[in-house]
Structures are given as C-alpha cells and as structure tokens.
Coordinates of C-alpha atoms and ligand atoms in Angstrom, one line a residue:
Chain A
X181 CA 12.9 -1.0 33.7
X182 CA 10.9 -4.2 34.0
X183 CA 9.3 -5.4 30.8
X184 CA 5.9 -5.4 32.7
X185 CA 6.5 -1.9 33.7
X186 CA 7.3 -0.4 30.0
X187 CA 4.7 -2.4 28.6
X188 CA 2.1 -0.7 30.8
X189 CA 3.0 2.6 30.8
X190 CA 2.9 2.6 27.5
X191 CA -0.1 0.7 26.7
X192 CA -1.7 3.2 29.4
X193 CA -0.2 5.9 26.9
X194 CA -1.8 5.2 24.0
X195 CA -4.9 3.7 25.2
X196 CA -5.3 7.4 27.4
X197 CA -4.4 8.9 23.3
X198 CA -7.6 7.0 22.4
X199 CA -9.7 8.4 24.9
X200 CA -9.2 11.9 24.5
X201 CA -11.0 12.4 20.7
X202 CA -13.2 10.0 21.9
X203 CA -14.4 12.0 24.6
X204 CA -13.6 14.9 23.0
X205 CA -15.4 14.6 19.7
X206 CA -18.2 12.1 21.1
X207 CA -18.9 13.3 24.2
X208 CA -18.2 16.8 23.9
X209 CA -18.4 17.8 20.2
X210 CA -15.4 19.5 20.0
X211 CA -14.3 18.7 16.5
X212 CA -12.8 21.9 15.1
X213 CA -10.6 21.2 18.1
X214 CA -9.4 17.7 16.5
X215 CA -10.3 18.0 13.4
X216 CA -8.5 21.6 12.9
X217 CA -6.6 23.2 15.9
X218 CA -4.3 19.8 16.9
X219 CA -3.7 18.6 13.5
X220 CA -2.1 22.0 12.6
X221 CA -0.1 22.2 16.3
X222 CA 1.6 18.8 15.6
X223 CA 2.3 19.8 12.4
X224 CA 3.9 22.8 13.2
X225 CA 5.8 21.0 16.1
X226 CA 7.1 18.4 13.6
X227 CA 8.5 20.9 11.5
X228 CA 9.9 23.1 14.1
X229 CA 11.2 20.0 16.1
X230 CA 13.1 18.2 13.4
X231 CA 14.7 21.9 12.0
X232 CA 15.7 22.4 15.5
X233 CA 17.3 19.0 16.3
X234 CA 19.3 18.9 13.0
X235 CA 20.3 22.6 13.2
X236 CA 21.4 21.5 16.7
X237 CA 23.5 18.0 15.6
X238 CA 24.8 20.5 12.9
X239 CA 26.6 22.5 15.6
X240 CA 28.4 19.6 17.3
X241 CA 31.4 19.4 15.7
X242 CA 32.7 15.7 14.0
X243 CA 36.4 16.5 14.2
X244 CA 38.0 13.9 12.9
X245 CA 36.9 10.9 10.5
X246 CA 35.3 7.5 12.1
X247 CA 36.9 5.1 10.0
X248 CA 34.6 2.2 10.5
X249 CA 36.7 -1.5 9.8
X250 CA 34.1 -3.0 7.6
X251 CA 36.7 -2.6 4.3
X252 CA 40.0 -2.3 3.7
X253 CA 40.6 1.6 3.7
X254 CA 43.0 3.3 0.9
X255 CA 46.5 2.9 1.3
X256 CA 49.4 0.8 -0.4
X257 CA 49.1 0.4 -4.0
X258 CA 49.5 -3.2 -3.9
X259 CA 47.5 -4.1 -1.1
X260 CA 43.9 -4.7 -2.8
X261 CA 40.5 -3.4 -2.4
X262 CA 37.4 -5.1 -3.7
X263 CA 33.9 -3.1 -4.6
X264 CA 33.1 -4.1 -0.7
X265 CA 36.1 -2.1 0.4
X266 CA 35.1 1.2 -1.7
X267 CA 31.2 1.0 -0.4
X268 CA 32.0 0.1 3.5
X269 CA 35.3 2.4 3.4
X270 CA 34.9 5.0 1.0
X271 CA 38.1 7.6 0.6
X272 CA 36.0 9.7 -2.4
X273 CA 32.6 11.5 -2.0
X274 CA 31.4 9.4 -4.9
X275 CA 32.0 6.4 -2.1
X276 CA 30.7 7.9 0.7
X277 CA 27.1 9.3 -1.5
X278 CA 26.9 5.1 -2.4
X279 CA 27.4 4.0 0.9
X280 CA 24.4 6.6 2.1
X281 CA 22.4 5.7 -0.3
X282 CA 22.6 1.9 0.5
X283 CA 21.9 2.6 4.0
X284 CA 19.6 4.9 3.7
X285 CA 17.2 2.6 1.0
X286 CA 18.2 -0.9 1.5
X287 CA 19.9 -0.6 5.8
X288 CA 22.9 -1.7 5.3
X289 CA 24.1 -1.7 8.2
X290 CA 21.2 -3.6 9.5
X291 CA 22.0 -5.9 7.2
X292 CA 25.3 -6.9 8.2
X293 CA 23.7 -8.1 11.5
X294 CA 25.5 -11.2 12.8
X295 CA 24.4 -13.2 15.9
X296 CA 26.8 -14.9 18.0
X297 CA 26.4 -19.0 17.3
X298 CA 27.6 -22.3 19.8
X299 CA 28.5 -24.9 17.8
X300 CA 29.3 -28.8 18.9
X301 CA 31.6 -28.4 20.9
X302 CA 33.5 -26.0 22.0
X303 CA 33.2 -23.6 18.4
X304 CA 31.5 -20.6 18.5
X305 CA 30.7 -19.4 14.9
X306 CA 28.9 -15.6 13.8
X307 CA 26.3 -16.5 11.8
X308 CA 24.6 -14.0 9.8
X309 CA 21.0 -12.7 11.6
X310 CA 18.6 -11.1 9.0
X311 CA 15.5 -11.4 10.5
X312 CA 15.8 -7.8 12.0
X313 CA 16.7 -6.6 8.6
X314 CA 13.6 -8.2 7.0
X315 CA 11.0 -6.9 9.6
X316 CA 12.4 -3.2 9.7
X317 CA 12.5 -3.0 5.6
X318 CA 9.2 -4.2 5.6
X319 CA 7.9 -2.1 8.3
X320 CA 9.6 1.2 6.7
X321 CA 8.8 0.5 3.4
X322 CA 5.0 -0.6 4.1
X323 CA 4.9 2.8 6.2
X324 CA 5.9 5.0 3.2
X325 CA 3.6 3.6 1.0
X326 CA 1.1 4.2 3.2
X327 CA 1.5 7.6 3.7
X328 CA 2.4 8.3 0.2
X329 CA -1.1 6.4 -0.7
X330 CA -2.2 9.4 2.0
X331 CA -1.9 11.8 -0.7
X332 CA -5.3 11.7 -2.1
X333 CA -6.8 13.3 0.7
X334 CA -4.1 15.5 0.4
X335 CA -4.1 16.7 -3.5
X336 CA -6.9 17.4 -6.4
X337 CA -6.6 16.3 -8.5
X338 CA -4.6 13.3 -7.0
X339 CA -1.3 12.8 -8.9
X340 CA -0.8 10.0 -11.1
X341 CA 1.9 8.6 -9.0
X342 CA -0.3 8.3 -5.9
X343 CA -3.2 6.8 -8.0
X344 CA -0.5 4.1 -9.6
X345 CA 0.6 3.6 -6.2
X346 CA -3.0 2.7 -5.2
X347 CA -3.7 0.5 -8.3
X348 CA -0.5 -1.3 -7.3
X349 CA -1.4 -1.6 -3.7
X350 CA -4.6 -2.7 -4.7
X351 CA -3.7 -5.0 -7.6
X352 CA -5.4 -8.1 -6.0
X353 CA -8.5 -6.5 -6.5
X354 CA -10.2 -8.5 -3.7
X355 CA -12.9 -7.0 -1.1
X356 CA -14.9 -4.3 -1.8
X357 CA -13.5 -1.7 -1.0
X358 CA -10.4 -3.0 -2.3
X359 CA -7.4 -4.2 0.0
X360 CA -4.4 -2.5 -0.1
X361 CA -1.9 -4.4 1.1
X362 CA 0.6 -2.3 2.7
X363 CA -1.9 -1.2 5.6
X364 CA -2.0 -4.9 6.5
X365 CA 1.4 -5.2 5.9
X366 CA 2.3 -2.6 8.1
X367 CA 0.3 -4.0 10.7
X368 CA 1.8 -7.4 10.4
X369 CA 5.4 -5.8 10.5
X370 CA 5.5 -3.9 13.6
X371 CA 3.8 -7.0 15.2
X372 CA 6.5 -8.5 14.7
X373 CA 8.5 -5.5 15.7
X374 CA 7.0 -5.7 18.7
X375 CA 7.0 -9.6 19.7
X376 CA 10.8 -9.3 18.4
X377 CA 11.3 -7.1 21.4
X378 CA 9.1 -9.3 24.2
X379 CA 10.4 -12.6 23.5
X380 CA 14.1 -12.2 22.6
X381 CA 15.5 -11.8 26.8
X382 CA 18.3 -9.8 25.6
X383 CA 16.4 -7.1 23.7
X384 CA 13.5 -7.3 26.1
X385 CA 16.5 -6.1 28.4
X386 CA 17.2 -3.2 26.6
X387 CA 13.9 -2.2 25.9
X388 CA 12.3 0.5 27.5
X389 CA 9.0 2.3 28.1
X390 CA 10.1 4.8 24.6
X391 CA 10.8 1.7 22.6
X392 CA 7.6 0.1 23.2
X393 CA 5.4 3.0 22.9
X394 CA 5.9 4.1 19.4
X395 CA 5.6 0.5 18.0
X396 CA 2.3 0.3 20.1
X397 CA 1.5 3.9 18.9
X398 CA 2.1 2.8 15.1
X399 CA -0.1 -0.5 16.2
X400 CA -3.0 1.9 16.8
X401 CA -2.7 3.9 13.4
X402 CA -2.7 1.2 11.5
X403 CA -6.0 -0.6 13.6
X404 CA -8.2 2.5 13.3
X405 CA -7.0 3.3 9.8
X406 CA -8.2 -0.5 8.8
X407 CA -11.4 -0.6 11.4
X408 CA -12.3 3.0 9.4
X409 CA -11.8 1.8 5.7
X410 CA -13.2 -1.7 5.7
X411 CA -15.7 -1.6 8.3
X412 CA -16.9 1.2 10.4
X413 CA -16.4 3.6 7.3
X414 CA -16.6 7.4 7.2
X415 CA -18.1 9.6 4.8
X416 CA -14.8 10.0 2.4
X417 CA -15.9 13.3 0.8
X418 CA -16.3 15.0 3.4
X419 CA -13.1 13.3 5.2
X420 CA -11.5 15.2 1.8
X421 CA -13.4 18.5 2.6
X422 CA -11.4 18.1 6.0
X423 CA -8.2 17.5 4.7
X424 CA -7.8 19.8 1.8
X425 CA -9.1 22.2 4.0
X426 CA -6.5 21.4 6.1
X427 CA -3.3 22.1 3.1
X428 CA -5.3 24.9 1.9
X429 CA -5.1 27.0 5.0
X430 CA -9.1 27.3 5.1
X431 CA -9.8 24.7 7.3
X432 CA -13.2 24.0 8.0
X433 CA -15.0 20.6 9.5
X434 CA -18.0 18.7 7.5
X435 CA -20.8 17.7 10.3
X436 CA -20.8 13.5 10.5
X437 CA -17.8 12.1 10.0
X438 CA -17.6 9.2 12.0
X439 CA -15.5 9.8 15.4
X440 CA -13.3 6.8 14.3
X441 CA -12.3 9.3 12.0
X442 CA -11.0 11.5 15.1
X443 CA -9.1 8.9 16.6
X444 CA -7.2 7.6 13.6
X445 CA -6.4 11.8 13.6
X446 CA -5.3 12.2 16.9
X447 CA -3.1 9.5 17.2
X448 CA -1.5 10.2 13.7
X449 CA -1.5 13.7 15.4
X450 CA 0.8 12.1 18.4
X451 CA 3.1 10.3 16.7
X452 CA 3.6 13.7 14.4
X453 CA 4.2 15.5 17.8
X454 CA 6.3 13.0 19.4
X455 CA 8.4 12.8 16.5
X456 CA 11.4 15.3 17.4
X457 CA 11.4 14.3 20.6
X458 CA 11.9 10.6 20.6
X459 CA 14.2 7.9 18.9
X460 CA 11.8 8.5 15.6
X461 CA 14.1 11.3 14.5
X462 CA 16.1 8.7 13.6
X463 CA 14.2 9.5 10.0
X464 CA 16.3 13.1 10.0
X465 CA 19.1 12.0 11.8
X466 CA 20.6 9.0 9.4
X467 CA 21.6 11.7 7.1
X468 CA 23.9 12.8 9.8
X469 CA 26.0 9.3 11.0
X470 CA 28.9 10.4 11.3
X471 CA 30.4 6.7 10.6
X472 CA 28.3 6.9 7.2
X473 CA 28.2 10.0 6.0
X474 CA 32.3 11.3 6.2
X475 CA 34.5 9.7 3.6
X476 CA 37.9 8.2 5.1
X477 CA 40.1 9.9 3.9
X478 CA 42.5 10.4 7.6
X479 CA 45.4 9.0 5.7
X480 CA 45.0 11.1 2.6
X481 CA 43.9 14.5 4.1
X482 CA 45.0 16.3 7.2
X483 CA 41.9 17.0 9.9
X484 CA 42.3 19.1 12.2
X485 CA 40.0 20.0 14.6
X486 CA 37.9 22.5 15.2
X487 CA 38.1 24.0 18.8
X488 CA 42.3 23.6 19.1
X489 CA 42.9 26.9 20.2
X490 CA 45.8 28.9 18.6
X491 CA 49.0 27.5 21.0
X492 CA 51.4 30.0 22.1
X493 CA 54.7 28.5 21.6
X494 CA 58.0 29.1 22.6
X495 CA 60.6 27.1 20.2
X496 CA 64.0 26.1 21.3
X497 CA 65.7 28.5 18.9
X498 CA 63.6 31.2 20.8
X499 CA 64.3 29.9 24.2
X500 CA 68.3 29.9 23.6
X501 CA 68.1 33.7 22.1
X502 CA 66.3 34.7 25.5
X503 CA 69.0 32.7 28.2
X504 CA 72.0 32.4 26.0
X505 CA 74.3 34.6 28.4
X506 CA 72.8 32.5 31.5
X507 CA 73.4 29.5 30.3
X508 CA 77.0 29.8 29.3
X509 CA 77.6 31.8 32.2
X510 CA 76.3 28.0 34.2
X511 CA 78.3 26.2 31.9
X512 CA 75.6 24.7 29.7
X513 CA 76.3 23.8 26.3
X514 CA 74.6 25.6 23.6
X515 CA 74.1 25.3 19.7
X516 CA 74.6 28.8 18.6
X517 CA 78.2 30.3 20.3
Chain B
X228 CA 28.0 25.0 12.4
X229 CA 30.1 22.7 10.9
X230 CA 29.4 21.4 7.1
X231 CA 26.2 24.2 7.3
X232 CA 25.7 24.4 4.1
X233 CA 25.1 21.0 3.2
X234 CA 23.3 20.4 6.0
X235 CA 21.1 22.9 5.5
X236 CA 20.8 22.5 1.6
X237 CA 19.7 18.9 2.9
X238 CA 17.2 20.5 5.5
X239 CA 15.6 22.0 2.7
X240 CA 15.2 19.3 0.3
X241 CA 13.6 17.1 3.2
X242 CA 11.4 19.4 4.4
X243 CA 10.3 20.2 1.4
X244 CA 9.7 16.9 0.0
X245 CA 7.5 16.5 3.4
X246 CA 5.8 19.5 3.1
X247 CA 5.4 18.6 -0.8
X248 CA 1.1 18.2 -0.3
X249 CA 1.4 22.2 1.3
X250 CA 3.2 23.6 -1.5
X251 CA 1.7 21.9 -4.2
X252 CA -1.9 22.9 -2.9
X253 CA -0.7 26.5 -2.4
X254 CA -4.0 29.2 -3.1
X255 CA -5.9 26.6 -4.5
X256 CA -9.6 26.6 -2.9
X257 CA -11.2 23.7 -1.1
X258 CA -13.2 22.0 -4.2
X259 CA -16.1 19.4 -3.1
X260 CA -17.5 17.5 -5.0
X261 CA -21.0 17.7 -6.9
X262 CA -22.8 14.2 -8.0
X263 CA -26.2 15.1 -9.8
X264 CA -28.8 13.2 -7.9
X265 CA -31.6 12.6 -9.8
X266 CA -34.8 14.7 -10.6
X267 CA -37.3 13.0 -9.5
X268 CA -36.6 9.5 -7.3
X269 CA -36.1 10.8 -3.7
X270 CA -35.0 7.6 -2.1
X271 CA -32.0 5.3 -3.4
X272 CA -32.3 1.7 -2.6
X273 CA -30.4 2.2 1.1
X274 CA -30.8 5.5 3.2
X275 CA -28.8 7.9 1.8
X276 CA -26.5 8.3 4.5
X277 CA -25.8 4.5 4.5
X278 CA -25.4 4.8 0.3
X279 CA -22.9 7.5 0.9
X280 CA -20.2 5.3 3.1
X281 CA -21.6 2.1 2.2
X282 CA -22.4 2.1 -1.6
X283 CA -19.2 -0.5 -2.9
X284 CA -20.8 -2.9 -0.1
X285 CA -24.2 -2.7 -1.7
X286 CA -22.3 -3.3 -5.3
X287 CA -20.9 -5.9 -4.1
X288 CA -24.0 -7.7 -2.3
X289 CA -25.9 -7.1 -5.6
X290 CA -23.3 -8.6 -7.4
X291 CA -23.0 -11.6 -5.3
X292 CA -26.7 -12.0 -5.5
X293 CA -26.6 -12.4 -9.0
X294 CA -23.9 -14.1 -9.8
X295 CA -23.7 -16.1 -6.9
X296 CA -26.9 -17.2 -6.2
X297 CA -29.2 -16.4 -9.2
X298 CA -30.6 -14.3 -7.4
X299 CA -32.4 -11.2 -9.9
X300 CA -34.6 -8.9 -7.0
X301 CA -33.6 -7.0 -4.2
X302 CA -36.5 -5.6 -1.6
X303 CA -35.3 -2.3 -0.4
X304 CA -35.2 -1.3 3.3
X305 CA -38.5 0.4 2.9
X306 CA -40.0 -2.6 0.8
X307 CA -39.4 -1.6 -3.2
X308 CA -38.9 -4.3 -5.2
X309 CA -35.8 -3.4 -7.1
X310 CA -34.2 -5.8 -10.2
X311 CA -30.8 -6.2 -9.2
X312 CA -28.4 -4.3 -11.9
X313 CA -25.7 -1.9 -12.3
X314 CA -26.4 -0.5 -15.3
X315 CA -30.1 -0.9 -15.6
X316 CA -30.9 0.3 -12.0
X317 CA -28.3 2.2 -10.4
X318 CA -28.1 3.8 -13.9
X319 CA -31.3 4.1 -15.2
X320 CA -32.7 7.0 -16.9
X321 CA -34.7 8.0 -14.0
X322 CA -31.7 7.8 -11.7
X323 CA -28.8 7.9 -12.1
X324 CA -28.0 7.9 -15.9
X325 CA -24.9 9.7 -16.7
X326 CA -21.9 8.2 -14.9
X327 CA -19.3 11.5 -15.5
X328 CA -22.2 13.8 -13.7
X329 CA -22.4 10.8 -10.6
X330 CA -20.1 8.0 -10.1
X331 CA -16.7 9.9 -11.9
X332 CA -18.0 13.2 -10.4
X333 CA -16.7 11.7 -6.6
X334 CA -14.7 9.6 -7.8
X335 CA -12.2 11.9 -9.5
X336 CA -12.4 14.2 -6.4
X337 CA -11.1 11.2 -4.5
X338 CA -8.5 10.0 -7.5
X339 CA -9.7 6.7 -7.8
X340 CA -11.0 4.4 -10.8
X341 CA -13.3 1.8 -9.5
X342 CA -11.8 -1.4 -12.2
X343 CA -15.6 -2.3 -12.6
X344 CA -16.0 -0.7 -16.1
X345 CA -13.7 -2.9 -17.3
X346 CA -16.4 -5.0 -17.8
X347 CA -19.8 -3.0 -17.5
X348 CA -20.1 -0.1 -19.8
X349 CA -22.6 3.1 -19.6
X350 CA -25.8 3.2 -21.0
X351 CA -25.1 4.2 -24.7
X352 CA -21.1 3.6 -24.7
X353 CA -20.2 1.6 -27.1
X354 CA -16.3 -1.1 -26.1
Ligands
HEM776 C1 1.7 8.3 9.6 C2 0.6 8.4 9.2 C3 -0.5 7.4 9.0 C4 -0.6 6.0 9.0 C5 0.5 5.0 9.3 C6 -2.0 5.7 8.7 C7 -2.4 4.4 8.6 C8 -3.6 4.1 7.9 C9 -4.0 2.7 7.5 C10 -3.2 1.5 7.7 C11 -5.2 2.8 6.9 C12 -6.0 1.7 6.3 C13 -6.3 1.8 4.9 C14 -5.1 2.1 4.0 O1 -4.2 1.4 4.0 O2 -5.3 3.1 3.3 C15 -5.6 4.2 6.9 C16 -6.8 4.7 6.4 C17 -7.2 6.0 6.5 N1 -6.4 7.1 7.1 FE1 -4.6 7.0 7.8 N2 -2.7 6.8 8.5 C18 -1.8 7.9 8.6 C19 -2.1 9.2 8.5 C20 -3.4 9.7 8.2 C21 -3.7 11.1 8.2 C22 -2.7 12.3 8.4 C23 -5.1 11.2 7.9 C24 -6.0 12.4 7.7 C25 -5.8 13.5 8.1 C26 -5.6 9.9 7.7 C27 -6.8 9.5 7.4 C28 -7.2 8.2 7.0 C29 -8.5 7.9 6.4 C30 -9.7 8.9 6.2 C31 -8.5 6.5 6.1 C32 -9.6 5.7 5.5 C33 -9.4 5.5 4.1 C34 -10.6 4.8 3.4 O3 -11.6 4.6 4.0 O4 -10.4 4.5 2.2 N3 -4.5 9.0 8.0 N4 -4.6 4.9 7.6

C-alpha cells in the first residue's frame, strides 16, 4: 500500500477515535458511557484477547529446536565456546532463561541489528545499526514508566514504588506542576518511531496502514495526557473518584471533569481493545519465540515430533517369513534357508 | 497444547502482574477525599473551581511575584487585596491553617508530596 494511503487511513482512524468522546461526552453527555461502560469492555477484551491468542500459539506445536547461528552450539570438547556462544546458543535451561531475559529487558536481538555498508570501491562492509535499538528501548521503557506512574489513580494509598517512581520522574523539579519526563520522552520516542518509518524508502516499503496506526494512536495518548496535565487540567480528585471506582467494581462518574479527560480515556480505551488483535501482542507473544525461548539441545537430545503418527511397518525379517516358499520356489536368494 | 503448563503458569504471572491495581484494590470502598475548608471565608483568592485544577499555578505566580519581581500584593479576581504568602495567607488562621486537615488531606489521596516544605514550614512547626 502506498505510503500516502496508510498514512491517511490511519490518521482518519484516530482522528475519527477523537471525535467520538468528543461528541459523545460534549455534545451528548454521555459520560457513564466513556467514563464507565467502554473502559470496562476494553478491559475485558484485553484480557480475553491476550488469554486467547497465547492459549492459541500454545497449541501450535514447535517440533523441533530452531537453532539460531548466532554462537557456536555444544559439540566437540575441543572446539570452544565463549560466554557469547552460551547466551546466543544455549544447550541448558539456565542458557536459554539468560538469553530471554536479555531480550526480553535489554532487545537483544534488536541490538544485533546490522545495516549493509558500500565502501570505496568495490567493498561492502556490515556495519552495526543501533539507532533502531535506541529508539524502541527508549519508547518501551518510557511507556512502562508511564503507565506504572498510572498507578496512583489506580491505588490508595499509592504504593511507595509508584510515588519513588514519580519523585524520580520528576527529579528536575521544574514547572509547576512538575515535569515528568518520561511522558515527553515517550512522545519524543515514537516520533521518532514514526519519522523512522516515513523517511527510510525501504521501511516506508514495508510499512503498512497497522504499522502506522498504533504509533499515531500512542502519539495521541501521550498529546492529550500532556495537553490535560500541564494545561487544560482536570479536576484530579475527582479524575481518582473515576478511577478507583473503576478497580473497585463501583464505578460511578464525578460531574466536571474536563472532556479532555474523555479523550485521553477513549483512546487509551482503543489501544487496550486493539491490543490482541494487532502486531502489539507482540508484548505476550516474545515469551513464546520459538528461536529464543527452546534451548538447543538437537544434538544432545532426541525430538521427535508431535503429530508422526504410529507407522505400520513391515520389516524384512517379517517380509521373508511371509514369501519364503515363493521366493525360493522363483529362485531368489534368501538369508534364512 | 504443547509445553501447557509453563505456558500457562506464565499466563498467570502476566496477567496477574497486569491485573496487579484489581487485585490489590479488591473490597476496598471508593475513599474521596475531605480537605476542611474554612469556617468562615467563603471565597479563596481564585474561584473555587479554578483553585481546585489550578492551585500549583497560582503557587507558583505568587511565588514568582515575590521572588521575582518584589512584588508583596496580589488583587484577587473580585478585587481583595491579598499579601502574597504561603504560609501567612493560604495558611492563615482564618483559612486554611492546618496543612494535614487541607493540603496533605488531597494530597495523600493522590500519593504525592509537593517538595515545597522543604523549605516553608507550617504555622507552629518547628525544622
Ligand atoms: C497506555 C496507557 C497510557 C498512556 C501511554 C498515557 C499517557 C499519558 C501521558 C504521557 C500523560 C502526561 C503526564 C504524565 O506523564 O503523567 C498522561 C496523563 C494523564 N493520564 Fe494517561 N496514559 C495512559 C493511560 C491512562 C489511563 C488508563 C487513565 C485513566 C483512566 C489515564 C488518565 C490520565 C490522567 C488523568 C492524566 C493527567 C495527570 C495529571 O494531570 O497529573 N491515562 N497520560
């Protein structure tokens, strides 16, 4: 699909996700509706959706071991493997639990990114490329300490963890209210994300309508979530009243919040919903690479795989028993007289 | 299912770790919070509704007013003459005197600890 294309559709997409609690809660009041009823429903469709995608990957079966070449695998005695070899090419569960946890918190795979260099002449060299690394750690990581900072809406008291992670967040102490840095962070981050995909042709190439409308949908949670805190501002205690109400199962909705409120909401609200569904499940699914997560072991350990079906076989032993007479009767040799 | 068990022993941790703010809020009631507004001044400096979202901002003019510029007064929105100060206005006995029953009463709600009493201390506490 063209670039011009994808990026309208899904511009359209979120701009239309704006609209609706803006006409919803503005023009027609219906806040129990967005404050309440569609909050809970993507909620529920999160959880459902992500249970039923992993149950689902859990029935495909991974019969044999993907032994990916990044480190010399187990073998010989005296042929010799480094640290490198037992993290990229694990043979013990130890291995394989190091190499998750590596790709899981720092993406390592990411990390190994190389990019195809010309040099004078006719060399071509592969240079290492961490720019994608950078901007997806920092995206991620700015995104969980976002949402973990979430929490105090979420809790009361609010646990000390959250509050330290506030204090950090906030530990310039400029502005009042004070900036936390990982909402602009965030911001900056899937910008970047997002020009990444525009201006590089070949990624542009690959990109389509479903990569460009979560990064945009992400662009828009972070926007109102900055817009509300530093300048249109909500009433905060009653924004609590909401959302406790919300994990306590008596939801109820405070008259005047701001409708910026809403929209930060219901586009939080999409993203939760469109979750399962799209390339975000990525979040469940890592746990289940089958090229990270299965120690490689194929030399060590025999696999064998789950859907042969029992063979029926008929040995040569067997075969002779049954024709013996016939075959010396047509004069063909056989082992047992 | 193949490898069930760990998959679904990981299932559980995850969605429980995401579900963490549901469980740990389990049969608690909604709590709001209370700040004592004083007995007898009706009106604070801004309209209410303004002080409730907008209060830091007003901190933080007042500061800059006085520190800044030198500048000691403040005429309200409906034309009191107020002397700018956080402790000897905001918190004066006719207002809002005890911080626990005001400023701390929201604040805790909400989990967060406003650095300025590093420096300014309540009416009556002694650093
Ligand atoms: C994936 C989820 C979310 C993202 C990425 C996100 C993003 C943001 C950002 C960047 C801010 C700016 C200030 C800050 O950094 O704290 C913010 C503020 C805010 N968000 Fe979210 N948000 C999310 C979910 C939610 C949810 C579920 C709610 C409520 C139900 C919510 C309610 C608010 C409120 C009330 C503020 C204003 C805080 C203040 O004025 O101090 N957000 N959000």
């Amino acid at each position: 699909m063209n670039v011009i294309v994808s990026l309208t559709i899904s511009s359209i997409a979120v701009v239309v996700l704006v609209l609706i609690p803006l006409i919803g809660v503005w023009g027609l009041h219906l806040h129990y509706l967005f404050g309440v009823v569609i909050p809970y429903l993507a909620a529920a469709t999160f959880f459902v959706g992500i249970v039923y995608r992993v149950v689902d990957w859990a029935k495909s079966p991974v019969p044999f071991r993907i032994p990916s070449t990044c480190g010399q695998q187990k073998t010989m005695p005296w042929v010799k493997r480094t640290y490198v070899d037992y993290l990229d090419n694990p043979d013990s569960t130890l291995g394989t639990v190091l190499r998750m946890v590596l790709e899981i918190l720092c993406f390592r795979s990411l990390f190994r990114n190389t990019k195809l260099q010309f040099g004078s002449g006719e060399k071509i060299k592969y240079a290492s490329a961490k720019w994608l690394w950078l901007g997806a750690i920092v995206f991620h990581y700015a995104f969980l300490t976002v949402l973990i900072r979430h929490l105090w809406l979420f809790t009361e008291p609010v646990p000390f963890f959250v509050q330290l992670l506030n204090k950090l967040d906030g530990f310039l102490q400029i502005f009042v209210p004070t900036i936390y840095l990982s909402g602009f962070v965030l911001g900056a981050a899937v910008t970047y994300l997002l020009l990444r995909r525009l201006f590089i042709p070949q990624v542009r190439y690959v990109s389509l309508p479903a990569d460009y409308f979560p990064l945009l949908l992400i662009i828009g949670m972070a926007f109102t979530g900055i817009l509300m805190r530093y300048l249109l501002k909500v009433d905060m205690i009653k924004v609590k009243e909401l959302t406790l109400g919300l994990v306590r199962f008596s939801p109820r909705v405070p008259d005047g919040i701001g409708v910026i409120f809403y929209i930060h909401l219901f586009l939080v609200s999409s993203l939760f919903a469109y979750f399962p569904f799209s390339k975000l499940v990525h979040m469940a699914g890592v746990f289940l690479s089958p090229t990270r997560n299965l120690s490689n072991n194929s030399r060590a350990v025999r696999h064998i795989n789950p859907w042969n079906y029992p063979v029926k076989v008929h040995t040569y032993q067997a075969y002779e028993d049954e024709f013996r007479e016939k075959m010396k009767a047509a004069g063909l040799p056989v082992e047992k007289e | 299912m193949y490898d069930g068990g760990k998959i679904i022993t990981g299932l559980i941790i995850g969605i429980g770790l995401i579900a963490f703010p549901i469980w740990l809020n389990a049969g608690k009631a909604v709590k709001k919070a209370d700040p004592k507004l004083p007995a007898k001044e009706k009106q604070c400096v801004e309209p209410t509704q303004y002080m409730l979202t907008n209060h830091m901002e007003v901190l933080d003019l007042w500061r800059d007013s006085v520190v800044r510029l030198g500048d000691r007064y403040f005429i309200s929105f409906d034309g009191k003459k107020y002397r700018v100060s956080l402790q000897n206005t905001c918190m004066s006995a006719e207002c809002h005197p005890k911080k626990k029953e005001f400023c701390d009463e929201c604040h805790d709600y909400m989990g967060i600890e406003p650095y300025c009493w590093d420096c300014h201390i309540e009416k009556g506490e002694k650093k």
